[in-house]
mmCIF file of C-alpha atoms and ligand atoms in Angstrom:
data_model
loop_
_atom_site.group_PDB
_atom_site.id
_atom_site.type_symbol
_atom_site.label_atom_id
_atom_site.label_comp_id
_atom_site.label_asym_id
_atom_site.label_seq_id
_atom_site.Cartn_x
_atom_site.Cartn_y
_atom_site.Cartn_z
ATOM 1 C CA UNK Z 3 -65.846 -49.731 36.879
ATOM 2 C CA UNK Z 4 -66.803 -51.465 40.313
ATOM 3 C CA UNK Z 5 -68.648 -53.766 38.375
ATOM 4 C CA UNK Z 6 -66.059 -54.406 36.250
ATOM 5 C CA UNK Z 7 -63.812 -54.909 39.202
ATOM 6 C CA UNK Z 8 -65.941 -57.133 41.304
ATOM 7 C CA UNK Z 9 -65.044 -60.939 41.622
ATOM 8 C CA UNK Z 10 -64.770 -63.806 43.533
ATOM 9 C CA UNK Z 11 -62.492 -62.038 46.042
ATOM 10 C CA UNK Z 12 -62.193 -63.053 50.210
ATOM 11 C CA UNK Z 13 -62.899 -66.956 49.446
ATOM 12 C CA UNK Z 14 -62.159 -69.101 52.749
ATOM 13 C CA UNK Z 15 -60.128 -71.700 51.697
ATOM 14 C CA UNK Z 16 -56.740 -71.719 51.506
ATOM 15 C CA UNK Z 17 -55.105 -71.574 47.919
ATOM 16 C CA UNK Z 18 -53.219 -75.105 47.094
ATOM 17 C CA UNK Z 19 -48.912 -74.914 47.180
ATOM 18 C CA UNK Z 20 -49.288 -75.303 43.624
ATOM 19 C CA UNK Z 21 -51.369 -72.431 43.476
ATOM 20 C CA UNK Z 22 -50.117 -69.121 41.857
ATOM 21 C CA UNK Z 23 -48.686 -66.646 43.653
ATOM 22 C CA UNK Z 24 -47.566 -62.732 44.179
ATOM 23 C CA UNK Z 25 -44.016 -62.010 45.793
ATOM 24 C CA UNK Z 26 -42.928 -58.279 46.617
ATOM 25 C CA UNK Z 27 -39.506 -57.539 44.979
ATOM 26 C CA UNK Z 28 -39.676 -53.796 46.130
ATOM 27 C CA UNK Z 29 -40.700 -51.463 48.779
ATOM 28 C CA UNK Z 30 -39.304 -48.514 48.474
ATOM 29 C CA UNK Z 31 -40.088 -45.081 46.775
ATOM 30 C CA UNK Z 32 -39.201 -44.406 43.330
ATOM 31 C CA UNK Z 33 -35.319 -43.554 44.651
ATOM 32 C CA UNK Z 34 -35.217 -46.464 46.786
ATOM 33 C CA UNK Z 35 -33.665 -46.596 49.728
ATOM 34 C CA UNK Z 36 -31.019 -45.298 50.752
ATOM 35 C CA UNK Z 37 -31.810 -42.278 48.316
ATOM 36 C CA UNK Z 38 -28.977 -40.960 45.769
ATOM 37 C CA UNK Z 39 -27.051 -38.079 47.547
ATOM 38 C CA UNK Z 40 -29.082 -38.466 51.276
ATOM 39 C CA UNK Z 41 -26.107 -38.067 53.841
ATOM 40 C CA UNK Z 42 -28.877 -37.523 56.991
ATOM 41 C CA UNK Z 43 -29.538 -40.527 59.562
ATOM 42 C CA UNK Z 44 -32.575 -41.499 57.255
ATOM 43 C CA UNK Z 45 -30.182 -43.352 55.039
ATOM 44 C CA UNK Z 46 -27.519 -43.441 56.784
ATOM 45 C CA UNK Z 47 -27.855 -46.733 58.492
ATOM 46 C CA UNK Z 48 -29.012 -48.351 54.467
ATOM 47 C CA UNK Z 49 -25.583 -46.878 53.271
ATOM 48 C CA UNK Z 50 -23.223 -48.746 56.016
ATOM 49 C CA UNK Z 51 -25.395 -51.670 55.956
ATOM 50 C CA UNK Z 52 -26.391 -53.315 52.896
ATOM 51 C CA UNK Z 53 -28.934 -55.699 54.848
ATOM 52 C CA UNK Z 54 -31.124 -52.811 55.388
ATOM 53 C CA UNK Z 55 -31.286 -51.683 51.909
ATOM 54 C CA UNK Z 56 -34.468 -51.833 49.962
ATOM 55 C CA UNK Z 57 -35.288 -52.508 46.251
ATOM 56 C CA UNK Z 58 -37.914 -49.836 44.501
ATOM 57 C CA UNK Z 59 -41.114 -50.608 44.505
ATOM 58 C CA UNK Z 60 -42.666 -54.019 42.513
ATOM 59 C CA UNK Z 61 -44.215 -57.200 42.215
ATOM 60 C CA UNK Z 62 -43.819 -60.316 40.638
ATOM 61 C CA UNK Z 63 -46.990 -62.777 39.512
ATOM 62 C CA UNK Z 64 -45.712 -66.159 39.061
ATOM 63 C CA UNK Z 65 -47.349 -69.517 38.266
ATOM 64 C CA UNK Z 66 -45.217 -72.317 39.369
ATOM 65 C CA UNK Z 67 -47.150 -75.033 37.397
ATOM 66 C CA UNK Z 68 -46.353 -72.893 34.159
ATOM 67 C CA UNK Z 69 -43.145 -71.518 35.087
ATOM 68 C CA UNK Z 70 -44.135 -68.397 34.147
ATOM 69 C CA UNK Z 71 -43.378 -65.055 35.238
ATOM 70 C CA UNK Z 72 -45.025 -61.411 35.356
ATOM 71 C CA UNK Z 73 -43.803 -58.252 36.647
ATOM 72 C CA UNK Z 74 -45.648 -55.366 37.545
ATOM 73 C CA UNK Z 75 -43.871 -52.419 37.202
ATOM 74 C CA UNK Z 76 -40.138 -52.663 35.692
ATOM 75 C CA UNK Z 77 -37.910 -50.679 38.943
ATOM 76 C CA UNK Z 78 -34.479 -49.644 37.879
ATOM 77 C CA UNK Z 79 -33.734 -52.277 40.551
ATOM 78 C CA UNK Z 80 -34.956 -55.390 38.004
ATOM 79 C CA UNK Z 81 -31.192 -56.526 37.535
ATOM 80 C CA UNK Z 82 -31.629 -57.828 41.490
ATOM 81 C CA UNK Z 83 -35.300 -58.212 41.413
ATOM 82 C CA UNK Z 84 -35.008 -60.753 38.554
ATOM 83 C CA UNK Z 85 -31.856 -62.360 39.910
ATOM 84 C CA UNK Z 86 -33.902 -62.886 43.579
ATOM 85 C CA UNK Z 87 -36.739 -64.034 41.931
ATOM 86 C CA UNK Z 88 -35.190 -66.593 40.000
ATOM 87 C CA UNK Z 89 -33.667 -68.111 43.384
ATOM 88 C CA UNK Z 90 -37.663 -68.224 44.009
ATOM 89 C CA UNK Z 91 -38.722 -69.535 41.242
ATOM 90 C CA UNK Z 92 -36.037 -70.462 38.475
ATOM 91 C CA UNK Z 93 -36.261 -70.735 34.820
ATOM 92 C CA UNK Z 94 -34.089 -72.950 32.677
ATOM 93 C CA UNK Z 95 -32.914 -69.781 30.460
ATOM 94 C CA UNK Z 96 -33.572 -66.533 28.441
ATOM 95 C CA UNK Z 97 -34.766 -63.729 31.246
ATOM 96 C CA UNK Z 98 -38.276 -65.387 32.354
ATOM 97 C CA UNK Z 99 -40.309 -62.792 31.648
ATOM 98 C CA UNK Z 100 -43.742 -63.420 30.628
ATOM 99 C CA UNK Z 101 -45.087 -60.101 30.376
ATOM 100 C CA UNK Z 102 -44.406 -56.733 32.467
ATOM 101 C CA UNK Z 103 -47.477 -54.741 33.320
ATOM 102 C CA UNK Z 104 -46.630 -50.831 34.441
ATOM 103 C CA UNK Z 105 -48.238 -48.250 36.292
ATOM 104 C CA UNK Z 106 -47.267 -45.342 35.158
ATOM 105 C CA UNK Z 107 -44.517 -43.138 33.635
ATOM 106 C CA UNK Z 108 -42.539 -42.235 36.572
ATOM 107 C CA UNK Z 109 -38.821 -42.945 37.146
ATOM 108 C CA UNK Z 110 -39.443 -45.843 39.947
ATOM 109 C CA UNK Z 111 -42.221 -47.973 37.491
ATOM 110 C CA UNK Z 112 -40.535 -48.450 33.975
ATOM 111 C CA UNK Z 113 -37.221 -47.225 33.794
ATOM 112 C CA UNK Z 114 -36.172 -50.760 34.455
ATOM 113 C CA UNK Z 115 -37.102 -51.502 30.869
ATOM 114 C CA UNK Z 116 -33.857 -50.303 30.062
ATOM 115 C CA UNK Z 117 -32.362 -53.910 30.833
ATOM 116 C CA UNK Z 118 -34.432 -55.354 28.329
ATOM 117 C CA UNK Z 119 -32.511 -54.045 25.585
ATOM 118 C CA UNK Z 120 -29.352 -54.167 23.358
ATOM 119 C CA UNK Z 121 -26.873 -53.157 25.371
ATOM 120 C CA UNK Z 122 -28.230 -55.727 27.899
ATOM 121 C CA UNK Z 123 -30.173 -58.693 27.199
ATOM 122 C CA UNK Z 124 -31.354 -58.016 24.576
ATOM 123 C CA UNK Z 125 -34.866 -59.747 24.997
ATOM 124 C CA UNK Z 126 -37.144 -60.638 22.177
ATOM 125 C CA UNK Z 127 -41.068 -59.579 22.084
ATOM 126 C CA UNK Z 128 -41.557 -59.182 25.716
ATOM 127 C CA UNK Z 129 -45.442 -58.585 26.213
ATOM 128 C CA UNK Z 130 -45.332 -54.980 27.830
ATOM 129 C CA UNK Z 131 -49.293 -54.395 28.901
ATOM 130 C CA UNK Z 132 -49.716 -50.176 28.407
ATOM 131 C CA UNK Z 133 -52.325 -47.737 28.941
ATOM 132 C CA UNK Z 134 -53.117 -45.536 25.811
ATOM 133 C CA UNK Z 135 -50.278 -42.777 26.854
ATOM 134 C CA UNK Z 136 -47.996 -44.435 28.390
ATOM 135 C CA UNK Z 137 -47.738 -46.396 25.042
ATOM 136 C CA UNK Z 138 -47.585 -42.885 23.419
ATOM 137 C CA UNK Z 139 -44.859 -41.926 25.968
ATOM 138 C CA UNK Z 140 -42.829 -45.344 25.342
ATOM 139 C CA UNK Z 141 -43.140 -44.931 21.265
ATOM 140 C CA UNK Z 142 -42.481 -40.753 20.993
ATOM 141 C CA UNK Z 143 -38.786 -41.200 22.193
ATOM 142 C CA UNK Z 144 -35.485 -42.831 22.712
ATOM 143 C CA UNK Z 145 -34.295 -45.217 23.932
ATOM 144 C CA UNK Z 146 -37.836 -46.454 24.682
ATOM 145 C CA UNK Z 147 -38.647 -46.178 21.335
ATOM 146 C CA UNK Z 148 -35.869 -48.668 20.431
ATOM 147 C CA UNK Z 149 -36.934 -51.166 22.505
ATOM 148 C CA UNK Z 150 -40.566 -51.056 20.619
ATOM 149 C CA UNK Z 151 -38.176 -50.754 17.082
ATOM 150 C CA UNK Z 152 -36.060 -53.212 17.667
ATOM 151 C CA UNK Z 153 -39.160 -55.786 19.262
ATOM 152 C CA UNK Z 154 -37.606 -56.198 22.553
ATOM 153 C CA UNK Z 155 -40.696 -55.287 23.954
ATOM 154 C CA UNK Z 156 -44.116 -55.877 22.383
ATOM 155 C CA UNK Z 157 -46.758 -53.506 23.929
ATOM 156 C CA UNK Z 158 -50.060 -54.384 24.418
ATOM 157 C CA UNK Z 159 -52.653 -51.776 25.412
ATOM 158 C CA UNK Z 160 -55.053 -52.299 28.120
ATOM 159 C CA UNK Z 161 -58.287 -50.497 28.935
ATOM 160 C CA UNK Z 162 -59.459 -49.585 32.231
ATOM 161 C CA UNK Z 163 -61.681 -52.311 34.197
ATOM 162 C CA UNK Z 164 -60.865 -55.061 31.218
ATOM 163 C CA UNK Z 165 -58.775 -57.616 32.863
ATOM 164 C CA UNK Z 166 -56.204 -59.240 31.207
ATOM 165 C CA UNK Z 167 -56.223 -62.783 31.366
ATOM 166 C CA UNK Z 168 -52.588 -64.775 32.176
ATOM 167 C CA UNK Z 169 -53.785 -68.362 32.277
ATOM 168 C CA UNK Z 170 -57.327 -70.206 33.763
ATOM 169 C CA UNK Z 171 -58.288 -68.193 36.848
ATOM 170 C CA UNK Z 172 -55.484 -66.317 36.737
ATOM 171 C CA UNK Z 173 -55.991 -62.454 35.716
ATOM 172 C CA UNK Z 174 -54.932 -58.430 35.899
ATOM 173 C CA UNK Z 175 -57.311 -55.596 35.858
ATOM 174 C CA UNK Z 176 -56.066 -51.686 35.451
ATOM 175 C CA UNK Z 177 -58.080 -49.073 36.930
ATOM 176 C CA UNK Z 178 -57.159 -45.252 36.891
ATOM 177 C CA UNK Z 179 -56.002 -43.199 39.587
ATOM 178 C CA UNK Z 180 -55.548 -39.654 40.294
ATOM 179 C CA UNK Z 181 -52.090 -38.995 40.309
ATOM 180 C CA UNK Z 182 -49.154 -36.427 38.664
ATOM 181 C CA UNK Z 183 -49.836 -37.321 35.613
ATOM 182 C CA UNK Z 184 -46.785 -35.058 33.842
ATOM 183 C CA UNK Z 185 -46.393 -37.715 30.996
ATOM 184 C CA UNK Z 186 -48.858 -40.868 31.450
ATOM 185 C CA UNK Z 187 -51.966 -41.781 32.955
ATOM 186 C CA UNK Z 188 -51.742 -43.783 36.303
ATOM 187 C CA UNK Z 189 -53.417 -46.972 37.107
ATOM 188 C CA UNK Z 190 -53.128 -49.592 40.055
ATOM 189 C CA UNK Z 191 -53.801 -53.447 39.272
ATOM 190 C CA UNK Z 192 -56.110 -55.680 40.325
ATOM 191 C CA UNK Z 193 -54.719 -59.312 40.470
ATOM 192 C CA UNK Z 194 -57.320 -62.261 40.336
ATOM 193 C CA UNK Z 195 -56.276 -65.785 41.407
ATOM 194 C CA UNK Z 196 -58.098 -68.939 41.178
ATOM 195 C CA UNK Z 197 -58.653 -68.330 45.499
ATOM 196 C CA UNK Z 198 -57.496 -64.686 46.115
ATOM 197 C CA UNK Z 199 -57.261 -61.419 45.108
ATOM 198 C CA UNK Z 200 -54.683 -58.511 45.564
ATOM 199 C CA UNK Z 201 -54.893 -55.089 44.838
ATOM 200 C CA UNK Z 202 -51.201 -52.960 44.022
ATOM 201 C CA UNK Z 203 -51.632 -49.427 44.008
ATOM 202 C CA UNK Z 204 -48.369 -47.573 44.603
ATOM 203 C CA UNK Z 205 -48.685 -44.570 43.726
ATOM 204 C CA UNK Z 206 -52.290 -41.904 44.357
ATOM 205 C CA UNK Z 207 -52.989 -38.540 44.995
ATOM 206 C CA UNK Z 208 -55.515 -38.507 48.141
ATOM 207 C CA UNK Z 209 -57.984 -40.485 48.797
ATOM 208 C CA UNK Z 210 -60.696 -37.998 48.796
ATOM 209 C CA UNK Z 211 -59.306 -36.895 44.849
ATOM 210 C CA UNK Z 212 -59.977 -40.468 43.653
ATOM 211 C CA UNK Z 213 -63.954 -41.233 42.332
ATOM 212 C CA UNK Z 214 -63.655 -44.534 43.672
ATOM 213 C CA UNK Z 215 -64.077 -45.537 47.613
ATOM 214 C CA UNK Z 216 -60.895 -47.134 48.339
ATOM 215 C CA UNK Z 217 -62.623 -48.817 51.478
ATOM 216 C CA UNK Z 218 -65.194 -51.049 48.794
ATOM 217 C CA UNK Z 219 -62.114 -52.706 47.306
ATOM 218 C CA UNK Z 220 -61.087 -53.473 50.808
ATOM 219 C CA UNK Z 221 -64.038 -55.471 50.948
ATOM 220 C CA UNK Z 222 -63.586 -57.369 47.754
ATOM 221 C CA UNK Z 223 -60.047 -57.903 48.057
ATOM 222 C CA UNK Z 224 -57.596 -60.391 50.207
ATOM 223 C CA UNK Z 225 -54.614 -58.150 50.632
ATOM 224 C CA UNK Z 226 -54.074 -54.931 49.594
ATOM 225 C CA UNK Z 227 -50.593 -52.985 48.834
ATOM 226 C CA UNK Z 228 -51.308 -49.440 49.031
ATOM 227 C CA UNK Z 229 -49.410 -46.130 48.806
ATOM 228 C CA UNK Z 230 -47.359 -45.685 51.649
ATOM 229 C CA UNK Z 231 -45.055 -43.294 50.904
ATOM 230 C CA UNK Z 232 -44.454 -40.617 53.584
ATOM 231 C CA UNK Z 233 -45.911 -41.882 57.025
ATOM 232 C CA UNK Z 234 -46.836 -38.073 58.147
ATOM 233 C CA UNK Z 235 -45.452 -34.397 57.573
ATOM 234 C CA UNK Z 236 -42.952 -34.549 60.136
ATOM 235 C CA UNK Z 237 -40.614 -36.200 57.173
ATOM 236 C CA UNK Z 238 -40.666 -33.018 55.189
ATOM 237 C CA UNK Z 239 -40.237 -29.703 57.179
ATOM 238 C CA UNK Z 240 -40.725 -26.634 55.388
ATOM 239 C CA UNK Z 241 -42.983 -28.244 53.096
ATOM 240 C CA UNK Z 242 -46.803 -26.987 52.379
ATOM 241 C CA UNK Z 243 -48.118 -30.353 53.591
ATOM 242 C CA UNK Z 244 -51.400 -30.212 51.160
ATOM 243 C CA UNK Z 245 -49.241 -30.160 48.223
ATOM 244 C CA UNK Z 246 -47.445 -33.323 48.933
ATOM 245 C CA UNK Z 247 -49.507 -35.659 46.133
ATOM 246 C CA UNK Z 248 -49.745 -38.781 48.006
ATOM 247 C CA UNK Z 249 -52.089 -39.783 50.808
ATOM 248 C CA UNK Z 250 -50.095 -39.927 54.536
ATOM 249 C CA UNK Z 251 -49.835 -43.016 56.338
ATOM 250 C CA UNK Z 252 -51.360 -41.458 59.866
ATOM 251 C CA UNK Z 253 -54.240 -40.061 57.320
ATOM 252 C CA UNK Z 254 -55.116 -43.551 55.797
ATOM 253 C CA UNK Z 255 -55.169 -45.247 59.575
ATOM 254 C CA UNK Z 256 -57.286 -42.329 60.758
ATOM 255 C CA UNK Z 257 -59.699 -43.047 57.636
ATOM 256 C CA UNK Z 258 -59.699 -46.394 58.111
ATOM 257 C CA UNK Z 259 -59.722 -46.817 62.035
ATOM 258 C CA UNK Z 260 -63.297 -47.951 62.060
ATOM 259 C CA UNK Z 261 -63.019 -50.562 59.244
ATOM 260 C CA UNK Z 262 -63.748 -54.196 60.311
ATOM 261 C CA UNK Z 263 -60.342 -55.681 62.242
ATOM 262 C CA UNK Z 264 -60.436 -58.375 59.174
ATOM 263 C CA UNK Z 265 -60.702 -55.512 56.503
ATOM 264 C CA UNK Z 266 -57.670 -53.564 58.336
ATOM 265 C CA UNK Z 267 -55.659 -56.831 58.243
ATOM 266 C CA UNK Z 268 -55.493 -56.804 54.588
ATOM 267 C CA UNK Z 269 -54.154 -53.448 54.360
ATOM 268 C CA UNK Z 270 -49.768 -53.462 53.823
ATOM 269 C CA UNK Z 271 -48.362 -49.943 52.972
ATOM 270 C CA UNK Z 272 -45.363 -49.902 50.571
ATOM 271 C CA UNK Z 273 -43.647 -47.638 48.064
ATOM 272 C CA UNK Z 274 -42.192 -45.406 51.252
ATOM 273 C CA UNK Z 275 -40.033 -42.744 50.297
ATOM 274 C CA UNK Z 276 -36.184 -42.836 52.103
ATOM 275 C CA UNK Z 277 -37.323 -40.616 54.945
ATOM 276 C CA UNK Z 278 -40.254 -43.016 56.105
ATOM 277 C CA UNK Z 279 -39.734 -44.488 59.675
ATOM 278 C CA UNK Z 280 -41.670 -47.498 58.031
ATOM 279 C CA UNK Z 281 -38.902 -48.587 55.936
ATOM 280 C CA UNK Z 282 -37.207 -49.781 59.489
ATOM 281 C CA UNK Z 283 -39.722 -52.424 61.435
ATOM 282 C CA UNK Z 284 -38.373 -51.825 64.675
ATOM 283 C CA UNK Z 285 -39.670 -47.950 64.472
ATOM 284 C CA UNK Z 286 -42.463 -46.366 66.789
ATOM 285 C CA UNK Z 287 -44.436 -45.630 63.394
ATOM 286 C CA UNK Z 288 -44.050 -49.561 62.285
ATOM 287 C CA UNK Z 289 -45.187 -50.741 65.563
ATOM 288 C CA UNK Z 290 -48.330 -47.795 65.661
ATOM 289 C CA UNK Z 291 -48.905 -49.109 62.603
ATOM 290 C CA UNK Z 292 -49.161 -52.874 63.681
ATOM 291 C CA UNK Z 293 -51.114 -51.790 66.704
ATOM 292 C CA UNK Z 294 -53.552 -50.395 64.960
ATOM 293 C CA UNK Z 295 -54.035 -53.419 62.631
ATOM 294 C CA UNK Z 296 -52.457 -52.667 59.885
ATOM 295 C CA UNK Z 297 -49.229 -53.870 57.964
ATOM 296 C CA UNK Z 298 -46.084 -52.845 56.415
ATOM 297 C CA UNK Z 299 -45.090 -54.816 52.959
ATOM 298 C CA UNK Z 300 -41.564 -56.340 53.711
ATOM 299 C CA UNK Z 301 -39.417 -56.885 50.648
ATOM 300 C CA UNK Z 302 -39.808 -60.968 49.574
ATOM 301 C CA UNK Z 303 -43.364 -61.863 51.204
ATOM 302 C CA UNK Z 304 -45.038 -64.255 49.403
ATOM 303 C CA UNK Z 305 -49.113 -64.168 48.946
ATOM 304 C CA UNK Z 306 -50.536 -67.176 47.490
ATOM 305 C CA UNK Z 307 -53.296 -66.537 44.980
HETATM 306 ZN ZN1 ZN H 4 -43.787 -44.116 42.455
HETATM 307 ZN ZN1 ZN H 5 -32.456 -40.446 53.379
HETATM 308 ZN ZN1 ZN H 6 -45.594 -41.697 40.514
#
């Protein structure tokens, strides 16, 4: 699959403004943040303040000499998502959606598809790029399967390490992960521009469960959005810590503490959960996490491809 993978990733110059380009519409969890029902001082703050809210997790591809738009992942936050991105980059009508490319099956990654149909906008033949059972899971049951039935959405399946190609130079690549896989396999992307590449892989079990070392994609890659989702066990007392599914942010630093500074530097942690002190920059854990030359994906950065 490496093979498949590698590209012309890491080249020096700097991508033209006319170049295509990634923007994060989401950072948080699969709840968001603040989380449904959370009264403690996690969310607190989110709940009085609407400035410190934060969108689920997703990103946008867009190609501002085409107009066109892709989304990876649809968050049941895509009613905001779409609206901000079209202040970014706005179409001259029907929803601007080129093609949606998802993850996996869990509530935070393609529930927004929801807004695709009737009883919203009722889209027409929206490419929807699938593994083989998330497809499965889409077409066995309602009201997914009415989005498929009524051609809202067109699915297309993809196969792992076969990159899908959105316009010259300009391409996605799936690749599996280990993750709960209750319903639908889980892959991350690999987006390939004409200058740079980005990896977006929100969700994974630990590092050591995955056949693939993480740290040789952080060679071949410009910037890398990883799962971020709990910073350490502190954020969830009482649980066994080895059955959280998701590797900890400390963990990941500790792992990758002897990496290159430049390879570090491409490293942004997203998808954090609504008790991660990462979801507020001005935290100990956001600054330990700068200080040890790493980043934290804030909601609208832009990385030209
Ligand atoms: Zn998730
Ligand atoms: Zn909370
Ligand atoms: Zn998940």
């Amino acid at each position: 699959m490496l093979l498949v993978l590698l590209g012309a990733a890491c080249a020096d110059q700097s991508p033209p403004p006319s170049a295509p380009f990634i923007i994060v519409l989401g950072i948080a969890q699969d709840a968001g943040y603040p989380q449904a029902g959370c009264r403690r001082a996690c969310c607190r703050a989110a709940w009085d303040d609407p400035a410190r809210r934060r969108h689920v997790v997703s990103l946008a591809v867009v190609n501002p000499q085409t107009s066109q738009r892709w989304l990876l992942d649809a968050s049941p936050d895509l009613p905001q998502q779409l609206h901000e991105l079209d202040r970014v980059t706005p179409v001259s009508d029907g929803p601007g959606i080129d093609g949606i490319f998802l993850t996996h099956g869990h509530v935070g990654h393609y529930t927004g598809l929801m807004h695709l149909g009737r009883e919203v906008m009722g889209t027409h033949g929206v490419p929807v790029h699938v593994m083989p059972r998330m497809r499965m899971f889409l077409t066995g049951s309602g009201p997914w399967s009415q989005l498929v039935a009524l051609g809202n959405i067109d699915l297309t399946t993809m196969e792992e390490g076969t990159a899908v190609v959105l316009g010259p130079g300009l391409r996605i690549t799936p690749f599996l992960v280990p993750h709960r896989d209750e319903y639908t396999e889980t892959v991350g992307f690999r987006i390939d521009g004409p200058s740079r590449s980005v990896l977006y892989l929100p969700d994974i079990d630990k590092w050591e469960r995955w056949d693939v070392a993480i740290e040789e994609l952080l060679e071949e890659v410009d910037v890398a959005y990883l799962d971020g989702s709990f910073f350490d066990g502190e954020e969830l007392p009482g649980r066994d810590m080895s059955q959280i599914p998701h590797p900890f942010v400390v963990d990941s630093m500790r792992r990758w503490a002897e990496l290159p500074e430049a390879t570090r530097a491409r490293v942004r942690f997203l998808h954090m959960n609504h008790t991660n002190p990462l979801l507020d920059p001005d935290s100990d854990a956001s600054r330990a996490v700068r200080e040890a030359g790493f980043r934290v994906a804030r909601q609208g950065e832009r990385v030209d491809l």
